[in-house]
Every structure is written in structure tokens, then in C-alpha cells.
Coordinates of C-alpha atoms and ligand atoms in Angstrom, one line a residue:
X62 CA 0.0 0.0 0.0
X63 CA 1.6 3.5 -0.8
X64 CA 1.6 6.3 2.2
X65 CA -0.6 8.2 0.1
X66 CA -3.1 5.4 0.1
X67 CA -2.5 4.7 4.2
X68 CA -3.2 8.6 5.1
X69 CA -6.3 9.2 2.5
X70 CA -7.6 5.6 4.7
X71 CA -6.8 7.0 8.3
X72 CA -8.5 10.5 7.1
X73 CA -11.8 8.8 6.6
X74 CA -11.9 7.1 9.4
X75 CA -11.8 10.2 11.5
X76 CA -14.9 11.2 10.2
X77 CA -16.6 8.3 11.2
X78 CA -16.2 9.1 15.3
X79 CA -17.0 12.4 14.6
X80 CA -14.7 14.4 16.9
X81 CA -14.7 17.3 18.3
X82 CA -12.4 20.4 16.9
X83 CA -9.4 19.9 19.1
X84 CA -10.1 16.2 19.5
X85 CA -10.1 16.3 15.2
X86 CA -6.9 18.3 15.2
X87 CA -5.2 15.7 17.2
X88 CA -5.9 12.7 15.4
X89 CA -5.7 14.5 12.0
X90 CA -2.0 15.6 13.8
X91 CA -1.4 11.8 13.9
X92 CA -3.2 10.8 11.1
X93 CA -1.1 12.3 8.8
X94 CA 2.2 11.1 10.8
X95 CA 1.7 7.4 10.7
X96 CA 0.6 7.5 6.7
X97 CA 4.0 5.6 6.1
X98 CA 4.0 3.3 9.4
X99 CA 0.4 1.9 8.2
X100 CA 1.4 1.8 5.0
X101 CA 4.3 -1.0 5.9
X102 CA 2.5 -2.9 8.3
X103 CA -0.3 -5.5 6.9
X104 CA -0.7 -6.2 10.4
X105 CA -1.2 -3.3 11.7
X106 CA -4.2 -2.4 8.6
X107 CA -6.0 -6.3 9.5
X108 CA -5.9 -5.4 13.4
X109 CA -7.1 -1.7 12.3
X110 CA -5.2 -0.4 15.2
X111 CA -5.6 2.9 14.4
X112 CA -9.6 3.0 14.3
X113 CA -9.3 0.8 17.7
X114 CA -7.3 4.1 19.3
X115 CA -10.1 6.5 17.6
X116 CA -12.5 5.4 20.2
X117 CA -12.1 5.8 24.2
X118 CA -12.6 2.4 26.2
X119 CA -14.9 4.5 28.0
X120 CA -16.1 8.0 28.9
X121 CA -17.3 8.6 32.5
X122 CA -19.7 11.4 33.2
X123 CA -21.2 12.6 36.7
X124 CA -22.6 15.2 38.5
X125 CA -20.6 17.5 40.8
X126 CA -22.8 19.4 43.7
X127 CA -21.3 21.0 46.4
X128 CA -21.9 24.2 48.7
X129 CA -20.5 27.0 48.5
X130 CA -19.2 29.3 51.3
X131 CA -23.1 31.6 51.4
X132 CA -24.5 28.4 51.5
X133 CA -25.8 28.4 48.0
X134 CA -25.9 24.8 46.3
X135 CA -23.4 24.7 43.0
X136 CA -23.5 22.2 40.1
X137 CA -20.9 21.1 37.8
X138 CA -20.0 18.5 35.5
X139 CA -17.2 15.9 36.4
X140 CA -15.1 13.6 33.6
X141 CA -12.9 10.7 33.5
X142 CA -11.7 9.4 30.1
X143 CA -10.0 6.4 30.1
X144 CA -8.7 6.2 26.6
X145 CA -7.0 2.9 26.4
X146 CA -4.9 0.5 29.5
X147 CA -3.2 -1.5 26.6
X148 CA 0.4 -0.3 28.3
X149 CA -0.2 0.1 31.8
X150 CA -3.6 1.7 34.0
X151 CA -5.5 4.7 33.0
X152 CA -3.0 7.3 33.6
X153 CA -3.6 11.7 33.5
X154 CA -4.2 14.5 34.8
X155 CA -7.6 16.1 36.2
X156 CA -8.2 19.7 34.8
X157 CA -10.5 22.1 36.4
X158 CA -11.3 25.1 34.6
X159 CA -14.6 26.8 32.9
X160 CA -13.4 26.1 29.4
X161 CA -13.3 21.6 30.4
X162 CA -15.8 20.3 27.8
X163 CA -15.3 16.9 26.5
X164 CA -13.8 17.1 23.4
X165 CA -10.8 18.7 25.8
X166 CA -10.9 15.9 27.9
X167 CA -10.8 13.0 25.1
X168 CA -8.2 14.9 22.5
X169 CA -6.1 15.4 26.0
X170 CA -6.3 11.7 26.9
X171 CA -5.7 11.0 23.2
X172 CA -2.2 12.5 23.5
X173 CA -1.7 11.2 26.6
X174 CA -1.8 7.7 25.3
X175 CA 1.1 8.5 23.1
X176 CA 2.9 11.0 25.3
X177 CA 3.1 8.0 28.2
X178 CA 4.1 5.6 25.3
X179 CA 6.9 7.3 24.9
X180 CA 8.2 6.9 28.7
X181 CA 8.6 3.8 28.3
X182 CA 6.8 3.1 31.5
X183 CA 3.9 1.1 31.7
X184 CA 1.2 3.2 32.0
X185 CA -2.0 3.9 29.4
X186 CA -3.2 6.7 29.1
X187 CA -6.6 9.0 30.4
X188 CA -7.6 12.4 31.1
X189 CA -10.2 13.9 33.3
X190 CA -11.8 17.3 35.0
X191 CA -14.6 19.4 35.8
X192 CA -15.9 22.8 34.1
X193 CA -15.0 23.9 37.4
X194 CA -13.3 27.0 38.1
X195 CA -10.7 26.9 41.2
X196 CA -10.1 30.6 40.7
X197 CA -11.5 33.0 43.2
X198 CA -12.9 30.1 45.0
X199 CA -11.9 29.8 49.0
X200 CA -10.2 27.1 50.0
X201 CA -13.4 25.3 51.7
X202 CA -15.3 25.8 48.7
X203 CA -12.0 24.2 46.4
X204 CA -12.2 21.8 49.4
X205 CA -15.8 20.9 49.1
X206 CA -16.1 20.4 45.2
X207 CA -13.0 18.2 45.5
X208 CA -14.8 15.9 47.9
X209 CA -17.7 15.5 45.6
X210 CA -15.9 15.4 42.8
X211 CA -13.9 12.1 44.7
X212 CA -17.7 10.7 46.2
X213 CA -18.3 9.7 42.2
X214 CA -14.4 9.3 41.1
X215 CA -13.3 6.5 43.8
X216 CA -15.4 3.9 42.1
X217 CA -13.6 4.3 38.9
X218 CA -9.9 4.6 40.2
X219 CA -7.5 1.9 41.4
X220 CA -3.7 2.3 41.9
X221 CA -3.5 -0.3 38.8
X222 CA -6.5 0.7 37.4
X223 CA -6.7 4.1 37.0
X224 CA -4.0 6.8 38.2
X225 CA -5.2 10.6 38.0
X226 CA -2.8 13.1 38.1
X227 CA -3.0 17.0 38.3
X228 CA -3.1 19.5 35.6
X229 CA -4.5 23.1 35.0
X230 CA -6.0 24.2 37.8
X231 CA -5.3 21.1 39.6
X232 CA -2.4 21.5 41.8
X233 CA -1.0 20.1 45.4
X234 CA -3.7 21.5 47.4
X235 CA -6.7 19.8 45.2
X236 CA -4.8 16.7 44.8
X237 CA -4.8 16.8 48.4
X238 CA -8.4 17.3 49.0
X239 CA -9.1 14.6 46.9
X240 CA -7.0 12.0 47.8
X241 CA -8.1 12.9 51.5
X242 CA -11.8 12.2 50.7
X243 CA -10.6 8.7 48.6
X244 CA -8.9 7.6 52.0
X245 CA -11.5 8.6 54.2
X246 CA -13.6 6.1 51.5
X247 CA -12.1 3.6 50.9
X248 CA -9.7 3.3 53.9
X249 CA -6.9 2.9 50.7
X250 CA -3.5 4.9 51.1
X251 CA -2.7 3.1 48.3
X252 CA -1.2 6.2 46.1
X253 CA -3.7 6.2 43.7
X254 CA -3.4 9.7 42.9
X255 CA 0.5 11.2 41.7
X256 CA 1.1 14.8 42.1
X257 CA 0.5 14.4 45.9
X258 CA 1.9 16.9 49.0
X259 CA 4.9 14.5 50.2
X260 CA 3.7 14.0 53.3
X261 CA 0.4 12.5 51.9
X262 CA 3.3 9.9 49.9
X263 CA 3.8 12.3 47.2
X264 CA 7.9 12.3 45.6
X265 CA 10.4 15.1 46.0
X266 CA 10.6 16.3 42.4
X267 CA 7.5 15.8 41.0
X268 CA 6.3 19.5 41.0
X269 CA 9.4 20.5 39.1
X270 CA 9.1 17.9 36.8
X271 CA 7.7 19.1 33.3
X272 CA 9.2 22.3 33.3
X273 CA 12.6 21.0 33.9
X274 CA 11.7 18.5 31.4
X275 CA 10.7 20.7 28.9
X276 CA 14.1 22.3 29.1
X277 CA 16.1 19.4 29.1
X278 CA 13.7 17.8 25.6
X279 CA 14.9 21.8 24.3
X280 CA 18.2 21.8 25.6
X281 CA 18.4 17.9 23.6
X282 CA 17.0 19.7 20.7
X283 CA 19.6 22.5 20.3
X284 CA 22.5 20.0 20.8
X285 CA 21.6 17.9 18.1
X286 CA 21.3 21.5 15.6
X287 CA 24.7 22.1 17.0
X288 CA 23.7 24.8 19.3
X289 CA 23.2 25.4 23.5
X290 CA 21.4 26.1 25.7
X291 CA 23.7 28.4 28.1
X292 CA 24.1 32.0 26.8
X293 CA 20.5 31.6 24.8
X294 CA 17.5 33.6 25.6
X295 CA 13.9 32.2 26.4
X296 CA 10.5 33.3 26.5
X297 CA 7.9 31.2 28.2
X298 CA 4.2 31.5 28.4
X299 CA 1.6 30.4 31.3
X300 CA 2.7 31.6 34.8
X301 CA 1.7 28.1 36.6
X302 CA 3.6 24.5 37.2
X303 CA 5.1 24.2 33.7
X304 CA 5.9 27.5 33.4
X305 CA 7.9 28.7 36.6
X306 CA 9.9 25.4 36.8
X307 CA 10.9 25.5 33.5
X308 CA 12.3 29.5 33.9
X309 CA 13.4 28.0 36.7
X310 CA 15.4 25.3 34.9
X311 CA 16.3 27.5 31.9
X312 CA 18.3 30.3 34.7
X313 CA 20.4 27.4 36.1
X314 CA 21.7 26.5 32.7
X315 CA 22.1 30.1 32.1
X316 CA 19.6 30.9 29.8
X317 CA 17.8 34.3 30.0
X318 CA 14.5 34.0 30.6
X319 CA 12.5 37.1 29.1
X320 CA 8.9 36.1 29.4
X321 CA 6.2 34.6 31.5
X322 CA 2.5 34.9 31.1
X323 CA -1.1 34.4 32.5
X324 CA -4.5 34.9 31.3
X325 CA -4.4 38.5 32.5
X326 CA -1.3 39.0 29.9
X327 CA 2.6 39.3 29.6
X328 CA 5.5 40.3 32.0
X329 CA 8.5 40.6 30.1
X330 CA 11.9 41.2 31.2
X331 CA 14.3 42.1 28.1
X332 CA 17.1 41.9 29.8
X333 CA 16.4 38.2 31.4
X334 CA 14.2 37.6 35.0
X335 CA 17.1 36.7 38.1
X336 CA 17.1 33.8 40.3
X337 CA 15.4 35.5 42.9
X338 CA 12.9 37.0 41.1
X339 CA 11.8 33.7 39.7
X340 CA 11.7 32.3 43.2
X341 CA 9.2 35.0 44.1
X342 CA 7.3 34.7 41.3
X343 CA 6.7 30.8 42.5
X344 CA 6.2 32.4 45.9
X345 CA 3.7 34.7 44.6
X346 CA 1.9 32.0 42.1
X347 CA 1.7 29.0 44.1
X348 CA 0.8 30.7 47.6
X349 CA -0.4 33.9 47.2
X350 CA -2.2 32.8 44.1
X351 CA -1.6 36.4 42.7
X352 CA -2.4 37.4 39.2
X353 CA 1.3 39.1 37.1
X354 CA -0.5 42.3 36.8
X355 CA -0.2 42.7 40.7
X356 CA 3.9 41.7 40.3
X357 CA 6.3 44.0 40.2
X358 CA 10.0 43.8 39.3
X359 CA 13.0 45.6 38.3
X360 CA 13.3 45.8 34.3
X361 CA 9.8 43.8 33.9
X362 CA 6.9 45.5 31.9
X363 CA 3.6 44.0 32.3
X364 CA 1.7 44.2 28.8
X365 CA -1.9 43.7 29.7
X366 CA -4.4 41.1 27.6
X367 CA -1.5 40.6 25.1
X368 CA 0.5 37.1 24.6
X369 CA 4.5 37.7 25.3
X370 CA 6.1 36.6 21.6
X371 CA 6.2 40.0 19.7
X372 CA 7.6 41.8 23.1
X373 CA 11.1 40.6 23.5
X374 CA 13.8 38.9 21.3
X375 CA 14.8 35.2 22.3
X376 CA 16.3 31.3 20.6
X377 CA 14.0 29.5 22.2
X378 CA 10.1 29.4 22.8
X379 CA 8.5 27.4 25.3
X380 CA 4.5 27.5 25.2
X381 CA 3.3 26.6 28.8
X382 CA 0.1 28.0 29.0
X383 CA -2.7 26.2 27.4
X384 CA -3.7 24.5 24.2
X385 CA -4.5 26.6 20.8
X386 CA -2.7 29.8 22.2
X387 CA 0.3 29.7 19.4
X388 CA -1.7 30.6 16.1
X389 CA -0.4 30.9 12.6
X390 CA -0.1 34.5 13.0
X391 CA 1.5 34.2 16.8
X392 CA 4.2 31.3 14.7
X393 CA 5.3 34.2 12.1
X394 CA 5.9 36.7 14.9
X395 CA 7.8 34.0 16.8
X396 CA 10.2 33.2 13.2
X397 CA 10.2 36.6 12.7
X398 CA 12.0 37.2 16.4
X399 CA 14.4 34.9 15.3
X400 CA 13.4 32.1 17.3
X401 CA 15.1 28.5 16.3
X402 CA 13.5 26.1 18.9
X403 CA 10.1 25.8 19.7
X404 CA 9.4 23.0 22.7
X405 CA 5.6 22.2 24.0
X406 CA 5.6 22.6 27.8
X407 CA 1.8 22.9 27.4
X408 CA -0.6 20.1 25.5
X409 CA -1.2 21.1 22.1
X410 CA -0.2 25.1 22.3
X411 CA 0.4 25.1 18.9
X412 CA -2.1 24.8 15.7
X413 CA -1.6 23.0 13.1
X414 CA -1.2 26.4 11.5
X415 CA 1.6 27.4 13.2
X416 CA 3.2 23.9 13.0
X417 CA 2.9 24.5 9.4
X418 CA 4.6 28.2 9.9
X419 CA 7.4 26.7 12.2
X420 CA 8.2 23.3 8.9
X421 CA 8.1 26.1 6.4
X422 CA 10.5 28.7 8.6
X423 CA 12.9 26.5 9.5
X424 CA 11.8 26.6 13.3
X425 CA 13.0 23.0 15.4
X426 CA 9.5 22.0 16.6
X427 CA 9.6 19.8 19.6
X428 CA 5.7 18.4 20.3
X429 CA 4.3 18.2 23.7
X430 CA 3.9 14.5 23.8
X431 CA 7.6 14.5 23.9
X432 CA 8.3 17.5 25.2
X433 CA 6.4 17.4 28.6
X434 CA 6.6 13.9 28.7
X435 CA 8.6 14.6 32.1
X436 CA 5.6 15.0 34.3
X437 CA 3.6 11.7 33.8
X438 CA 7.5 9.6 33.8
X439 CA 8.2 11.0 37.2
X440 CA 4.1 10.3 38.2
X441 CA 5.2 7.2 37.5
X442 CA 7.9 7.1 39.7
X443 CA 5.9 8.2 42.4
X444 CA 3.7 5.1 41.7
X445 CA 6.9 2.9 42.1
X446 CA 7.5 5.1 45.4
X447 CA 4.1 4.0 47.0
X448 CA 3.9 0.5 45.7
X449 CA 7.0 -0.4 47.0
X450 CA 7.1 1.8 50.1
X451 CA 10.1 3.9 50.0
X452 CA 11.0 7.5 49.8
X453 CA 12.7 9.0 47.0
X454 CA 15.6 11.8 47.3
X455 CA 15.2 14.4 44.6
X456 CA 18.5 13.9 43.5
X457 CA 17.2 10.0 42.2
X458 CA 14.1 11.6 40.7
X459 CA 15.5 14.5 38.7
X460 CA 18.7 12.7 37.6
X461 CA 16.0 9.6 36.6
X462 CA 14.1 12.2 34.9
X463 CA 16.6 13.8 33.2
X464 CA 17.5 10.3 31.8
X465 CA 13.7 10.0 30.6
X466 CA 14.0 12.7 28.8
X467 CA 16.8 11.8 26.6
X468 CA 15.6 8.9 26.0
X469 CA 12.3 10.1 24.0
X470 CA 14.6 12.7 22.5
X471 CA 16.4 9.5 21.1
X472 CA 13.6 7.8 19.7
X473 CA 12.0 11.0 18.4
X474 CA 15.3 11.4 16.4
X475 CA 14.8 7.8 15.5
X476 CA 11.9 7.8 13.8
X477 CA 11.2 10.9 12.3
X478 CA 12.2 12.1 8.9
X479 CA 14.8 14.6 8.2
X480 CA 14.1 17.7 5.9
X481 CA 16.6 19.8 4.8
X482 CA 18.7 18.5 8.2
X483 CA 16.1 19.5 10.8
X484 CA 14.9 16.7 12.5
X485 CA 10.8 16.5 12.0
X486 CA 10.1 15.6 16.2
X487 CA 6.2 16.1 15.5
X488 CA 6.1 13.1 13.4
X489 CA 8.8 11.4 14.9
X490 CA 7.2 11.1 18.7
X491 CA 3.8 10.4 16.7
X492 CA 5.5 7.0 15.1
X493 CA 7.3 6.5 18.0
X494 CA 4.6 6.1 20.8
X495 CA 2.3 4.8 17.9
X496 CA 3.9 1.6 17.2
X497 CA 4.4 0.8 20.8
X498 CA 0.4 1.2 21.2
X499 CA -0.1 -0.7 18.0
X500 CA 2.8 -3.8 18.9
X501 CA 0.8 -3.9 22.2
X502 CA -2.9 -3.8 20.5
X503 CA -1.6 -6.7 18.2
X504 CA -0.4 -8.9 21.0
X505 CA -3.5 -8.5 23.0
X506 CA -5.9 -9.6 20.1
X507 CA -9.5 -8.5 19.9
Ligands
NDP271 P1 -1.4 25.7 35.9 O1 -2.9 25.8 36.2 O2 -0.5 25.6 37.0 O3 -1.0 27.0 35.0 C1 -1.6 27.3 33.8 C2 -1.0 28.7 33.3 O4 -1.5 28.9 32.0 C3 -1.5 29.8 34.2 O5 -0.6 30.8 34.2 C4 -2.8 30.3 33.4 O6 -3.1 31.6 33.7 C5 -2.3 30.1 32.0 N1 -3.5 29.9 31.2 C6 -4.4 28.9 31.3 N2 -5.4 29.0 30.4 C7 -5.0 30.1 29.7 C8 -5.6 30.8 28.6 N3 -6.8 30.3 28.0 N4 -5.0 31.9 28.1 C9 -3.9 32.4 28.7 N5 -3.3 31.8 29.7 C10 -3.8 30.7 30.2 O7 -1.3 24.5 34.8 P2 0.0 23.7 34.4 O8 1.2 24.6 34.4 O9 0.0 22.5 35.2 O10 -0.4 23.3 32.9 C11 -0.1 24.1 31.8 C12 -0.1 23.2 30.5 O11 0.8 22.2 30.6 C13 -1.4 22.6 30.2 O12 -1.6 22.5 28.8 C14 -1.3 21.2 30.8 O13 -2.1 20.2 30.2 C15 0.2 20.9 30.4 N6 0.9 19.9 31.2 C16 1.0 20.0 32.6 C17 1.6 19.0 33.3 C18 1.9 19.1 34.7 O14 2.6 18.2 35.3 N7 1.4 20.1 35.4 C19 2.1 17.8 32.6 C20 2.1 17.8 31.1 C21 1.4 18.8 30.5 P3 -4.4 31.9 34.6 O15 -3.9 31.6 36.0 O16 -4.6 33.4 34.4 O17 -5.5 31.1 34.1

């Protein structure tokens, strides 16, 4: 069968699941990544692996009612998708924010499946939230929705069934809440949830661990072009997890750091944010819960409502935010910068627009399946932790993490094609992760 053939195939079966738009844009992402992978394999067609990873195992949807602090009764909508446990349990993060519909949920736990493929651990992959918004909400009343949302979630979950995670808007102190309420439940301190405070069994590490990630998949990325990382300048977007640990990262290899963002708009610092300020701006993020208009710092410039890429010049761009915020027009002002390396620290920040503008400019392009794949490896050292009832230094984590991350930049390099010497890492993580998915689908019959 020519590749032609294979991709015109797996394009009509999209339209038979009828996806949603960013659930579409990631399969058609794949889709048109694996042409030449289906068209080798008759084994892969007559097991029609890719149609078989179209469709969730299951989609879980519940009520969420809870009280809030005037006594007023809320509702919400709660998710868990549990896209496929072909490598391992149902593992992903829990986002809670008002823009959580399901297509985010199943084109999330569709990249997840690939993302965790990658790892090489054993672990499938899921995603899950509410339409719930944590912002502006009191702790009690973040407190009480997590509780609900765990009285319907705890019959779905299992620490070899199905591992949630955190994500946007989903951070230590919900991850908390919730894994309080499954104990109290179940009477399980089984780990079932990664992303945990430590003393609750969570791992030293894990809340740096897809920013520095991100950087290290970058930092891989400009070796292999013949470049580095120290000396180069960086602008980041999103102000949360991702973000500030990978500025953080970035600073200790001696990159200037000259961006960060929320949805509120840009603080940019031309001539590079310091140690210290970055400290306080995780300070002032993850326990005042402050908003960047409100920060203020020597050399930084806050540009309200506007994204950071046309206010500085920098190498490298690392989207952290949120997915769909790097359009075609955003792409050529980030080329037109100067920019060389583009790594995901966010799921799916860039279009397939802007993809396009980053092939045709020349731009290194390193996905988020690979590129953030840090966070869900080191989740999954945290399940190792609890299962086998130790406690992990840092040191072990980050230095295992750092390994991790090599690793998929390996087998990226390994299976994508190279045009015009730049190493294709969309298509090469998409082959990668798929034909571990499709090796495993094989084995297990139907
Ligand atoms: P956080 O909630 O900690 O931070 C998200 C940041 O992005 C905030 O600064 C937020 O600003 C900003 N943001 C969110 N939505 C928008 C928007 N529509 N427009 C502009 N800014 C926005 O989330 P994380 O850092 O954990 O996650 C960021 C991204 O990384 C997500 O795509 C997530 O799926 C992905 N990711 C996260 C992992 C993790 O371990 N945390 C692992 C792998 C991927 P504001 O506060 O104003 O909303």
C-alpha cells in the first residue's frame, strides 16, 4: 500500500467518530504522521489499530454538587476518560477550569496515550476534570467540590486501574483534597493519585518535573542543531507548574529568561528575569495565588491582555500555558523574532497552523507528547515510590528524569524524517509512541 493510500484511509476514518475540533486536530495531527508506518505494516491495517485508538474504552460522566461558602448549592460536570490500558492503568491529569468540555478531555487523553508511550513506562493513558473553576474560589469551597468530585471518582480509580494526576487548575492543594476524601472512603492509602503533597506519599521532584523536562527535551533539541542552551534567551508563556519550573530550569543553565505569562497577559523582562525573582514569582503563584499584573520587578513590563512573543527577542520558545494559544499569526511573529526552537511545555499550544509556519520557517518543533513527557514519567515514579514503600531523594528523581527525557529525544530522532537537516520531532514522537500502542494492540488480540 503507498503512504498516500494509508493517510487518505486514516482520514476517513476520523470522520466516522465524529470528533470534536481539538479532539479532530489531534488525530488528523497523527493521522497524517503514521501514513508511512500503516502503509508497511499489513498487520497493523487487518488489526485496524488505528480505528481501535479512535475510540475511548470508556467515557465517564457525573454530577458535581457542592456548597459554596453563602450556603448556596453549585453544580458542575465531572469527567474521567479512560482512553486505552493497553500499556499500563489509566494514567492523566484532572483539569478544572470553565473552558473543560469533552472534546478537551478525550483529544487530551488521546495524547496522553502516546505521550506515556513514549516513557517507556507502563502506563495507558486518560484524562479527566470538571468545568470547574478553582479561581477565586476559597479554600473550603476548592475543598468541598474536591470531595464530591472524589464521592463519584473513587469507584472508577485503582492504583492499577486508573492513576489521575494533576493539571490546570489542579495542583498540590486539590490533589490533596481529593486523595483525603478517597482515603476517608475507601480506607486505601494506596497512592492512587501522583502529584501528591509529600507527606500525603507524594515524591520530591514531581512539582518541578515538566518544566525541567521541557528544558532538558529543548536543551536535547539544540545540541543535536549544533547549538546550547547556556548564553541563549527564552520566553515562556503560562505563569503556573510548567511555566515557573521551567524559567526555573532554563536560569540554572544560564539561559535568559524574558517572558512569563497568565491569562491576565505578559510580563516581560528584556534583559532576562534573576534567580530571585523567579523564586518569588513561585512564591507569589503558588501561595499567594496572585495574578502578574499585581507583580512587580526591576526591568519587567507588564503588557496587559496581550501574549509575550512580539515583546522581547529570544532562541527559544516554550509555550506553557494552554492549548490553541500559538496561532499561525503568533508562529510568524515567533520566526520573525528569530526564534530557532520551539518546545511544548503545554498540550497542544500550537495549531496545526503554526506547526505549518514553524516546517516552512525553518523553526526546530519539539511536540508536547515528547516534550512534557517529564511529568507523567516522574508520576510514575511516584507510583513505584508508593507501591513499593520507599521515599525517593530528589537527587534520584531528577537525575532519573533527566535520563527519561533523553531517552524520547532518542527515539524522536529515531523515527522521524529529516528535511533539509532538521529533525521532524512532531512526526517522529507520533510514530514512536504509535507503534508501541499498535505492537501492544496486536499482541492483545480483539
Ligand atoms: P497551571 O494551572 O499551573 O498554570 C496554567 C497557566 O497557564 C496559568 O498561568 C494560566 O493563567 C495560564 N493559562 C491557562 N489558560 C489560559 C488561557 N486560556 N489563556 C492564557 N493563559 C492561560 O497549569 P499547568 O502549568 O499544570 O499546565 C499548563 C499546561 O501544561 C497545560 O496544557 C497542561 O495540560 C500541560 N501539562 C501539565 C503537566 C503538569 O505536570 N502540570 C504535565 C504535562 C502537560 P491563569 O492563572 O490566568 O488562568
Amino acid at each position: 500500500m503507498t503512504t498516500m493510500d494509508a493517510t487518505n484511509d486514516l482520514a476517513s476514518m476520523i470522520d466516522l467518530v465524529n470528533p470534536g475540533t481539538l479532539y479532530r486536530s489531534a488525530i488528523e495531527e497523527v493521522a497524517e504522521s503514521i501514513g508511512p508506518v500503516i502503509a508497511e505494516s499489513e498487520q497493523y491495517r487487518k488489526a485496524r489499530v488505528f480505528e481501535r485508538l479512535l475510540i475511548p474504552d470508556r467515557v465517564i460522566r457525573f454530577r458535581v454538587e457542592w456548597v459554596n461558602d453563602e450556603g448556596g448549592v453549585e453544580v458542575n460536570t465531572g469527567w474521567r476518560v479512560e482512553h486505552t490500558n493497553v500499556l499500563g492503568p489509566y494514567k492523566g491529569g484532572l483539569r478544572f477550569h470553565p473552558s473543560v468540555t469533552e472534546d478537551t478531555l478525550q483529544f487530551l487523553a488521546y495524547e496522553q496515550c502516546f505521550k506515556n508511550a513514549l516513557t517507556g513506562q507502563p502506563i495507558g493513558g486518560g484524562k479527566g476534570g470538571s468545568d470547574f473553576d478553582p479561581k477565586g474560589k476559597s479554600d473550603n469551597e476548592v475543598m468541598r467540590f474536591c470531595q464530591s468530585f472524589m464521592r463519584e471518582l473513587y469507584r472508577h480509580i485503582g492504583p492499577s486501574v486508573d492513576v489521575p494526576a494533576g493539571d490546570i487548575g489542579v495542583g498540590g492543594r486539590e490533589i490533596g483534597f481529593l486523595y483525603g476524601q478517597y482515603m476517608k472512603i475507601t480506607k486505601q492509602r494506596d497512592g492512587v493519585l501522583t502529584g501528591k503533597p509529600v507527606g500525603l506519599g507524594g515524591l520530591l521532584g514531581r512539582t518541578e518535573a515538566t518544566g525541567y523536562g521541557c528544558v532538558t527535551f529543548a536543551e536535547a533539541m539544540m545540541k543535536h542543531r549544533g547549538d546550547k542552551i547556556a548564553g541563549s534567551r527564552v520566553a515562556i508563556s503560562g505563569a503556573g507548574n510548567v511555566a515557573l519550573y521551567a524559567a526555573e530550569l532554563a536560569l540554572q543553565k544560564e539561559a535568559k529568561v524574558v517572558s512569563v505569562s497568565d491569562s491576565g497577559g505578559s510580563l516581560v523582562c528584556e534583559n532576562g528575569f534573576n534567580g530571585d525573582q523567579i523564586k518569588e514569582l513561585i512564591r507569589f503563584k503558588e501561595v499567594e495565588r496572585g495574578r502578574l499584573k499585581d507583580w512587580s520587578g526591576d526591568g519587567c513590563v507588564f503588557h496587559s491582555e496581550d501574549k509575550p512573543w512580539k515583546h522581547a527577542e529570544y532562541d527559544v520558545a516554550l509555550p506553557c500555558a494552554t492549548q490553541h494559544e500559538i496561532e499561525e499569526s503568533d508562529a510568524k511573529v515567533i520566526a520573525d523574532r528569530g526564534c530557532l526552537y520551539v518546545a511544548e511545555g503545554a498540550n497542544m499550544p500550537c495549531t496545526h497552523g503554526a506547526r505549518s509556519v514553524f516546517h516552512d520557517r525553518g523553526v526546530t518543533f519539539g511536540p508536547g507528547k515528547a516534550a512534557n513527557a517529564g511529568g507523567v514519567a516522574t508520576s510514575c515514579f511516584e507510583m513505584s515510590q508508593n507501591a513499593g514503600h520507599e521515599t525517593w531523594t530528589k537527587d534520584r528523581t531528577l537525575e532519573k528524569l533527566h535520563g527519561v527525557m533523553l531517552d524520547i529525544h532518542e527515539q524522536c530522532v529515531e523515527h522521524a524524517p529529516k528535511e533539509n537537516g532538521i529533525v521532524n520531532y512532531g512526526a517522529g514522537a507520533d510514530r514512536a509512541g504509535f507503534v508501541k500502542l499498535a505492537d501492544a494492540i496486536v499482541a492483545m488480540g480483539v
